[in-house]
Short mmCIF file of C-alpha atoms in Angstrom, two decimals:
data_model
loop_
_atom_site.label_atom_id
_atom_site.label_comp_id
_atom_site.label_asym_id
_atom_site.label_seq_id
_atom_site.Cartn_x
_atom_site.Cartn_y
_atom_site.Cartn_z
CA MET A 178 28.35 -5.23 -15.80
CA LYS A 179 27.18 -2.82 -13.10
CA LYS A 180 26.50 -4.27 -9.74
CA VAL A 181 23.48 -2.91 -7.66
CA ALA A 182 22.62 -3.73 -4.11
CA ILE A 183 19.05 -3.20 -3.04
CA ILE A 184 18.65 -2.87 0.73
CA GLY A 185 15.09 -3.75 1.83
CA LEU A 186 13.50 -6.73 0.11
CA GLY A 187 9.86 -5.77 0.46
CA ARG A 188 7.13 -4.96 -2.01
CA VAL A 189 9.25 -2.21 -3.58
CA GLY A 190 12.87 -3.86 -3.44
CA ILE A 191 12.00 -7.25 -4.90
CA PRO A 192 10.22 -6.44 -8.00
CA LEU A 193 12.82 -3.75 -8.51
CA LEU A 194 15.71 -6.41 -8.09
CA LEU A 195 14.11 -8.96 -10.28
CA TYR A 196 13.33 -6.31 -13.05
CA MET A 197 16.95 -5.02 -13.19
CA ASP A 198 18.25 -8.67 -12.92
CA LYS A 199 16.45 -9.21 -16.09
CA LEU A 200 17.98 -6.01 -17.70
CA GLY A 201 21.45 -7.41 -17.13
CA TYR A 202 22.52 -6.05 -14.00
CA SER A 203 24.53 -7.92 -11.21
CA MET A 204 22.08 -7.83 -8.37
CA ILE A 205 22.51 -8.19 -4.54
CA GLY A 206 19.38 -8.19 -2.39
CA ILE A 207 20.06 -7.31 1.26
CA ASP A 208 17.55 -7.72 4.13
CA HIS A 209 17.93 -8.35 7.87
CA ASP A 210 14.82 -10.52 7.92
CA GLU A 211 16.33 -14.06 7.78
CA SER A 212 12.82 -15.54 6.74
CA VAL A 213 12.85 -13.35 3.67
CA ILE A 214 16.33 -14.22 2.67
CA ASN A 215 15.71 -17.89 3.24
CA SER A 216 12.67 -17.75 1.03
CA LEU A 217 14.22 -15.81 -1.82
CA ARG A 218 17.19 -18.27 -1.73
CA LYS A 219 14.74 -21.05 -2.15
CA LYS A 220 13.26 -19.32 -5.20
CA LYS A 221 9.95 -18.55 -3.16
CA MET A 222 8.34 -15.20 -3.15
CA PRO A 223 7.47 -13.97 0.39
CA PHE A 224 4.27 -12.37 -1.10
CA PHE A 225 2.32 -12.32 -4.32
CA GLU A 226 3.36 -9.69 -7.01
CA LYS A 227 2.28 -10.64 -10.57
CA GLY A 228 5.17 -11.93 -12.72
CA CYS A 229 7.85 -12.04 -10.00
CA ASP A 230 7.63 -15.92 -9.38
CA GLU A 231 8.92 -16.59 -12.85
CA LEU A 232 11.67 -14.08 -12.70
CA LEU A 233 12.77 -15.33 -9.38
CA SER A 234 12.98 -18.89 -10.48
CA ASN A 235 15.37 -17.91 -13.27
CA THR A 236 17.59 -15.11 -11.31
CA ASP A 237 21.05 -15.43 -10.36
CA ALA A 238 20.79 -12.63 -7.75
CA ARG A 239 22.51 -13.15 -4.54
CA PHE A 240 20.45 -12.62 -1.23
CA MET A 241 22.38 -11.58 1.87
CA ASN A 242 21.39 -10.60 5.42
CA ASP A 243 24.43 -8.29 5.99
CA ILE A 244 24.80 -4.84 4.80
CA LYS A 245 28.65 -5.16 4.28
CA PHE A 246 27.87 -7.03 0.93
CA ALA A 247 26.72 -3.66 -0.42
CA SER A 248 30.37 -2.57 -0.51
CA THR A 249 30.95 -4.42 -3.73
CA ALA A 250 28.06 -2.59 -5.63
CA ASN A 251 28.29 0.29 -7.82
CA TYR A 252 24.95 1.34 -6.95
CA ILE A 253 23.18 1.07 -3.49
CA ILE A 254 19.32 1.60 -3.67
CA ILE A 255 17.38 1.88 -0.42
CA THR A 256 13.88 0.63 -0.38
CA VAL A 257 13.14 0.29 3.47
CA GLY A 258 9.77 1.58 4.62
CA THR A 259 9.03 4.78 6.31
CA PRO A 260 5.97 4.21 8.54
CA LEU A 261 3.97 6.89 10.44
CA LEU A 262 4.14 7.02 14.15
CA LYS A 263 0.71 7.08 16.02
CA ASN A 264 1.18 10.71 16.75
CA VAL A 265 1.31 11.84 13.01
CA GLU A 266 5.20 11.83 12.99
CA THR A 267 7.25 10.29 10.27
CA ASP A 268 9.23 7.19 11.39
CA LEU A 269 12.65 7.37 9.82
CA SER A 270 14.27 4.76 11.98
CA GLY A 271 14.46 2.35 9.15
CA VAL A 272 16.25 4.58 6.86
CA PHE A 273 18.45 5.87 9.73
CA GLU A 274 19.28 2.22 10.59
CA VAL A 275 20.38 1.57 7.09
CA VAL A 276 22.31 4.86 6.62
CA ASN A 277 24.08 4.31 9.92
CA SER A 278 25.09 0.78 9.01
CA LEU A 279 26.45 2.07 5.43
CA LEU A 280 28.92 4.43 7.24
CA ASN A 281 31.45 1.64 7.43
CA VAL A 282 30.66 0.36 4.00
CA LEU A 283 30.69 3.50 1.70
CA LYS A 284 33.44 4.36 -0.43
CA LYS A 285 34.49 6.75 -3.20
CA GLY A 286 32.50 5.88 -6.45
CA HIS A 287 29.44 4.53 -4.64
CA SER A 288 26.08 5.96 -5.90
CA ILE A 289 23.11 5.97 -3.27
CA ILE A 290 19.44 6.08 -4.45
CA LEU A 291 16.68 6.62 -2.05
CA ARG A 292 13.46 4.81 -3.60
CA SER A 293 10.71 4.53 -0.89
CA THR A 294 8.68 7.28 0.11
CA VAL A 295 10.11 9.72 2.64
CA ALA A 296 9.23 12.86 4.28
CA PRO A 297 10.43 16.21 2.86
CA GLU A 298 13.96 17.13 3.38
CA THR A 299 14.99 13.34 4.28
CA THR A 300 17.47 13.21 1.33
CA THR A 301 19.09 16.49 2.59
CA PHE A 302 19.33 14.93 6.06
CA ILE A 303 21.01 11.91 4.69
CA LYS A 304 23.51 13.95 2.66
CA LYS A 305 24.40 15.97 5.77
CA TYR A 306 24.52 12.80 8.02
CA ILE A 307 27.10 10.99 5.67
CA GLU A 308 29.28 13.99 5.18
CA LEU A 309 29.36 14.62 8.81
CA ASN A 310 30.37 11.13 9.84
CA THR A 311 32.68 10.10 6.98
CA ASN A 312 35.44 11.75 4.87
CA LEU A 313 33.00 11.51 1.77
CA ILE A 314 31.29 14.56 -0.09
CA VAL A 315 28.24 14.07 -2.11
CA GLY A 316 28.81 15.30 -5.57
CA LYS A 317 32.53 14.78 -5.29
CA ASP A 318 33.16 11.34 -3.85
CA LEU A 319 29.56 9.97 -3.82
CA ALA A 320 26.58 10.22 -5.74
CA LEU A 321 23.17 10.74 -3.88
CA SER A 322 19.49 10.97 -5.34
CA PHE A 323 16.00 10.33 -4.47
CA CYS A 324 14.21 8.49 -7.12
CA PRO A 325 10.66 7.45 -6.06
CA GLU A 326 8.89 4.50 -6.94
CA ARG A 327 5.13 5.23 -8.05
CA LEU A 328 4.10 1.78 -8.71
CA ALA A 329 0.68 -0.02 -8.11
CA GLU A 330 0.90 -3.16 -6.06
CA ASN A 331 0.59 -6.29 -8.40
CA HIS A 332 1.60 -3.94 -11.37
CA ALA A 333 5.10 -3.27 -10.42
CA LEU A 334 6.97 -5.13 -13.33
CA GLU A 335 4.72 -3.59 -16.02
CA GLU A 336 4.85 -0.05 -14.36
CA LEU A 337 8.69 -0.13 -14.22
CA LYS A 338 8.66 -0.39 -17.98
CA ILE A 339 6.37 2.64 -18.67
CA LEU A 340 6.21 5.12 -15.82
CA PRO A 341 8.18 8.34 -15.98
CA GLN A 342 11.34 8.30 -13.59
CA VAL A 343 11.84 11.42 -11.41
CA ILE A 344 15.27 11.92 -10.25
CA GLY A 345 15.98 14.32 -7.35
CA ALA A 346 19.56 15.24 -7.30
CA GLU A 347 21.59 18.33 -6.70
CA ASP A 348 25.01 18.07 -8.22
CA ASP A 349 26.40 16.88 -11.64
CA LEU A 350 27.69 13.39 -10.43
CA SER A 351 24.45 12.36 -8.84
CA ILE A 352 22.48 13.58 -11.76
CA SER A 353 24.69 11.62 -14.39
CA ARG A 354 24.80 8.46 -12.08
CA SER A 355 21.15 8.21 -11.54
CA GLU A 356 20.33 9.00 -15.24
CA ASN A 357 22.72 6.32 -16.48
CA LEU A 358 21.02 3.72 -14.40
CA PHE A 359 17.47 4.58 -15.18
CA LYS A 360 17.89 5.27 -18.87
CA SER A 361 18.23 1.53 -19.18
CA PHE A 362 14.54 1.21 -18.20
CA GLY A 363 13.55 2.96 -21.31
CA VAL A 364 11.22 5.51 -19.61
CA LYS A 365 11.08 9.21 -19.60
CA ILE A 366 13.36 10.85 -17.06
CA MET A 367 12.60 14.02 -15.25
CA HIS A 368 15.13 15.86 -13.19
CA THR A 369 14.38 18.06 -10.11
CA THR A 370 15.61 18.75 -6.61
CA TYR A 371 15.65 16.62 -3.62
CA VAL A 372 12.56 18.04 -1.91
CA SER A 373 10.58 18.36 -5.29
CA ALA A 374 11.11 14.69 -5.94
CA GLU A 375 10.08 13.70 -2.56
CA LEU A 376 6.98 15.82 -2.90
CA VAL A 377 6.14 14.42 -6.27
CA LYS A 378 5.63 10.98 -4.57
CA LEU A 379 3.68 12.44 -1.48
CA PHE A 380 1.52 14.60 -3.82
CA ASN A 381 0.63 11.52 -6.06
CA ASN A 382 -0.51 9.52 -3.01
CA ASN A 383 -2.17 12.22 -1.27
CA ALA A 384 -4.23 13.27 -4.32
CA ARG A 385 -5.65 9.80 -4.58
CA TYR A 386 -6.19 9.75 -0.87
CA VAL A 387 -8.30 13.09 -1.08
CA ASP A 388 -10.27 11.82 -4.08
CA PHE A 389 -11.31 8.66 -2.28
CA ALA A 390 -12.22 10.71 0.91
CA VAL A 391 -14.39 12.93 -1.39
CA ALA A 392 -16.26 9.73 -2.46
CA ASN A 393 -16.45 8.46 1.14
CA GLN A 394 -17.92 11.76 2.35
CA PHE A 395 -20.43 11.90 -0.34
CA ALA A 396 -21.44 8.30 0.56
CA ILE A 397 -21.97 9.37 4.22
CA ILE A 398 -24.13 12.43 2.94
CA ALA A 399 -26.17 10.31 0.88
CA ASN A 400 -26.62 7.62 3.61
CA ASP A 401 -27.67 10.21 6.07
CA TYR A 402 -30.42 11.55 3.68
CA GLY A 403 -31.45 7.75 2.86
CA GLN A 404 -30.24 8.04 -0.76
CA ASN A 405 -28.53 5.86 -3.11
CA ILE A 406 -24.75 6.92 -3.47
CA TYR A 407 -24.11 4.62 -6.35
CA GLU A 408 -27.05 5.96 -8.40
CA ILE A 409 -25.88 9.57 -7.61
CA ILE A 410 -22.34 8.91 -8.55
CA GLY A 411 -23.49 7.06 -11.77
CA MET A 412 -25.53 10.17 -12.76
CA CYS A 413 -22.76 12.49 -11.83
CA ASN A 414 -20.32 10.80 -14.06
CA GLU A 415 -22.52 9.98 -16.97
CA ASP A 416 -21.21 11.79 -20.01
CA TYR A 417 -20.16 14.70 -17.85
CA PRO A 418 -16.79 16.13 -18.99
CA ARG A 419 -15.49 17.91 -15.84
CA GLY A 420 -14.20 15.74 -13.18
CA TYR A 421 -14.84 12.06 -12.05
CA ILE A 422 -16.17 10.98 -8.67
CA PHE A 423 -14.85 7.55 -7.60
CA GLY A 424 -16.80 4.97 -5.56
CA PRO A 425 -16.77 4.63 -1.82
CA GLY A 426 -14.64 1.99 -0.03
CA LEU A 427 -12.24 1.37 2.73
CA THR A 428 -9.39 3.55 1.71
CA ALA A 429 -6.01 2.51 3.36
CA GLY A 430 -2.78 0.74 2.68
CA THR A 431 0.78 1.18 3.62
CA CYS A 432 1.06 4.46 1.46
CA LEU A 433 -2.45 6.09 1.52
CA ARG A 434 -3.09 5.60 5.00
CA LYS A 435 0.16 7.27 6.31
CA ASP A 436 1.65 9.49 3.74
CA PHE A 437 -0.69 12.51 4.51
CA GLY A 438 1.19 12.68 7.91
CA MET A 439 4.44 13.15 6.16
CA ILE A 440 3.28 16.62 5.05
CA ASN A 441 0.90 17.35 7.80
CA GLU A 442 3.24 16.82 10.74
CA ARG A 443 4.87 20.10 9.83
CA SER A 444 1.73 22.25 10.10
CA PRO A 445 -0.06 23.05 13.34
CA ALA A 446 -3.29 23.80 11.42
CA SER A 447 -5.98 21.58 10.10
CA ASP A 448 -6.00 20.94 6.38
CA ILE A 449 -7.59 19.16 3.53
CA LEU A 450 -5.15 16.31 4.05
CA LEU A 451 -6.04 15.74 7.68
CA SER A 452 -9.63 16.06 6.96
CA ALA A 453 -9.27 13.46 4.20
CA TRP A 454 -7.64 11.13 6.80
CA LYS A 455 -10.44 11.78 9.14
CA VAL A 456 -13.17 10.97 6.61
CA ASN A 457 -11.42 7.69 5.43
CA GLU A 458 -10.76 6.67 9.03
CA TYR A 459 -14.35 7.24 9.85
CA MET A 460 -15.74 4.69 7.30
CA PRO A 461 -15.39 1.35 9.20
CA TYR A 462 -17.65 3.08 12.22
CA HIS A 463 -19.94 4.43 9.46
CA ILE A 464 -20.44 1.09 7.96
CA VAL A 465 -21.34 -0.61 11.28
CA ASN A 466 -23.20 2.28 12.57
CA ASN A 467 -25.41 2.24 9.23
CA ILE A 468 -26.35 -1.34 9.33
CA SER A 469 -27.25 -1.06 13.04
CA ARG A 470 -30.11 1.09 12.10
CA TYR A 471 -31.73 -1.70 10.23
CA CYS A 472 -30.38 -4.78 12.07
CA ASP A 473 -29.16 -5.26 15.54
CA LEU A 474 -25.85 -7.09 15.42
CA TYR A 475 -26.33 -8.38 18.90
CA ARG A 476 -26.03 -12.25 19.15
CA LYS A 477 -25.90 -12.31 15.24
CA LYS A 478 -23.60 -14.35 13.22
CA ILE A 479 -21.23 -12.16 11.23
CA SER A 480 -19.23 -12.80 8.18
CA ILE A 481 -16.35 -10.47 7.10
CA LEU A 482 -15.33 -11.07 3.44
CA GLY A 483 -11.92 -9.80 2.89
CA TYR A 484 -9.11 -8.68 5.06
CA THR A 485 -6.39 -7.12 2.91
CA PHE A 486 -6.02 -3.43 2.07
CA LYS A 487 -6.21 -4.02 -1.81
CA LYS A 488 -8.26 -5.94 -4.40
CA ASN A 489 -6.83 -9.40 -5.10
CA SER A 490 -3.74 -8.95 -2.94
CA ASP A 491 -2.24 -10.74 -0.04
CA ASP A 492 -1.04 -7.41 1.61
CA THR A 493 -2.51 -6.76 5.07
CA ARG A 494 -0.35 -3.74 5.97
CA ASP A 495 -2.49 -0.66 7.26
CA THR A 496 -5.91 -2.44 6.14
CA LEU A 497 -8.97 -0.88 7.61
CA VAL A 498 -10.77 -4.27 8.09
CA PRO A 499 -9.27 -4.79 11.68
CA LYS A 500 -10.72 -1.56 12.75
CA LEU A 501 -14.15 -2.50 11.06
CA ILE A 502 -14.06 -5.91 12.99
CA ARG A 503 -13.32 -4.03 16.31
CA TYR A 504 -16.47 -1.88 15.67
CA VAL A 505 -18.40 -5.01 14.94
CA GLU A 506 -16.97 -6.59 18.21
CA ARG A 507 -18.59 -3.73 20.31
CA LYS A 508 -21.98 -4.91 19.01
CA VAL A 509 -21.43 -8.13 20.89
CA PRO A 510 -22.39 -10.67 18.09
CA ASP A 511 -22.65 -14.30 18.43
CA SER A 512 -19.81 -15.08 16.18
CA ILE A 513 -17.51 -13.56 13.46
CA THR A 514 -16.17 -15.58 10.62
CA ILE A 515 -13.62 -14.20 7.97
CA CYS A 516 -12.89 -15.26 4.43
CA GLU A 517 -9.74 -13.90 2.99
CA PRO A 518 -8.92 -16.12 -0.07
CA HIS A 519 -5.28 -14.58 -0.40
CA LEU A 520 -4.12 -15.66 3.02
CA ASP A 521 -3.11 -19.13 4.09
CA SER A 522 -3.77 -18.37 7.96
CA LYS A 523 -6.43 -20.55 9.63
CA THR A 524 -7.21 -17.75 11.84
CA ILE A 525 -7.15 -13.95 11.31
CA GLN A 526 -7.44 -11.49 14.25
CA GLY A 527 -8.60 -14.36 16.44
CA TYR A 528 -11.39 -15.38 14.22
CA PRO A 529 -11.41 -18.55 11.70
CA ASN A 530 -10.58 -17.85 8.15
CA LYS A 531 -12.82 -20.03 6.11
CA THR A 532 -13.90 -20.53 2.52
CA LEU A 533 -16.64 -18.57 1.04
CA GLU A 534 -19.19 -21.25 1.45
CA GLU A 535 -18.17 -21.83 5.20
CA ALA A 536 -18.09 -18.07 5.85
CA LEU A 537 -21.68 -17.39 4.34
CA ARG A 538 -23.25 -20.50 5.72
CA ASN A 539 -25.81 -19.45 8.41
CA ALA A 540 -24.45 -15.77 8.46
CA ASP A 541 -27.07 -13.12 9.40
CA ILE A 542 -25.03 -10.41 8.29
CA VAL A 543 -22.21 -10.21 5.82
CA PHE A 544 -19.76 -7.33 5.40
CA ILE A 545 -18.10 -7.34 1.86
CA ALA A 546 -14.94 -5.51 3.22
CA MET A 547 -12.79 -5.87 0.16
CA ASN A 548 -13.59 -5.96 -3.60
CA HIS A 549 -11.82 -9.22 -4.48
CA ASP A 550 -12.82 -10.68 -7.63
CA LEU A 551 -14.19 -13.77 -5.65
CA PHE A 552 -16.72 -11.46 -3.98
CA SER A 553 -17.95 -10.20 -7.18
CA ASN A 554 -19.27 -13.70 -8.17
CA VAL A 555 -22.86 -13.00 -7.71
CA ASP A 556 -24.00 -16.50 -8.39
CA GLY A 557 -21.48 -17.76 -5.86
CA ILE A 558 -22.50 -15.33 -3.15
CA TYR A 559 -26.25 -16.06 -3.54
CA LYS A 560 -25.66 -19.67 -3.67
CA PHE A 561 -24.56 -19.89 -0.14
CA ILE A 562 -26.12 -16.91 1.60
CA LYS A 563 -29.32 -17.70 3.37
CA ASN A 564 -32.54 -15.87 2.80
CA GLY A 565 -32.95 -12.85 4.95
CA ALA A 566 -29.60 -12.15 5.64
CA TRP A 567 -28.22 -8.59 5.44
CA ILE A 568 -25.44 -7.75 2.97
CA VAL A 569 -23.22 -4.73 3.48
CA ASP A 570 -21.55 -3.90 0.07
CA ILE A 571 -19.74 -0.69 0.15
CA TRP A 572 -17.71 -1.54 -2.96
CA ASN A 573 -20.93 -2.36 -4.92
CA CYS A 574 -19.29 -5.98 -5.74
CA LEU A 575 -22.59 -7.44 -6.32
CA GLY A 576 -23.80 -4.77 -8.68
CA ARG A 577 -26.94 -3.92 -6.81
CA ASN A 578 -26.05 -0.30 -6.47
CA GLU A 579 -27.15 -0.41 -2.71
CA PHE A 580 -24.96 0.17 0.25
CA LEU A 581 -26.82 -2.38 2.25
CA PHE A 582 -29.65 -4.72 1.58
CA GLN A 583 -31.56 -7.86 2.70
CA ASN A 584 -31.19 -11.00 0.69
CA THR A 585 -34.47 -12.09 -0.72
CA THR A 586 -33.48 -14.45 -3.63
#
């Protein structure tokens, strides 16, 4: 039985570990966060991911907080995050910390796989760094590859079974070892170089980011002309065979909001990726500025529905809602109340996290900041919201096909 160590037990690492455990691998999960390790040892998921609770309750995987336990594995899969520094520079400190710690652990026969999104040439850097600081040679003593995950949050387990796996490797040993591992997933395998594999992941994410920026730019234009963006997009897409326009929204998240920078940091010129970032980052201001044309937020009771970055998720990483709230604060409202049903916190960003009924009660202005299923319950919203309140519905959750409107029910 092959032993696999996964370093980094987050939203990429844990679903992969549980999936491979079910396939029959002997799994070790490693993370320096004691709270994560303790939670997993108690068979409790530290976040929601569909299907993982059941797999965790039946797993025999070991969870450790010391990287030395990776020494017994055949495969070492690195799934730590690579954030973007505020000056549009890739932060490789997490990956570097892991690789540096592995120098005293690595031995002949190990296969290292990078799994999380990284900037171009990161795998090449790691290869050179290992060979400089050990007596091990990639392709002879060690295998090294970049095999990106391209999973949608809350759909990780189902997509691990169906999405083609890209393998970026540049020697026969690494190619063979990675293919032997991923062929057990039963998915199509595609081989390429380190950099091409890194770009596959970045291009996938950036293409979506640009698509959403186009939708948001169109929403800004339509609003400036006083026209209905949802009606326009509906007519654009109706029975039209060339292209599809998405609806507007708060485009963010731990991948989309940062991955443009992993490419853009290497160019001195403005480009479409940087422009997409600017459009998407502008949306919180646009939303607040737009409602301010119709209703003064000063001394108003404000309700914010949703706080995570994604529908029906508990993931708040790189959400744009905090930015939306900061723009609301500048209007000096009487109060702000949040309703985020996927978080247990009593307070969020210093404001109370209430039930939907409590959040809507007496609200003068309601921002539907995330398209959770709960906020698409038209009867539920109108049951609790007072007559005359303004609703800002960028996601069109209520199906009114209006960016903002006043409740007259």
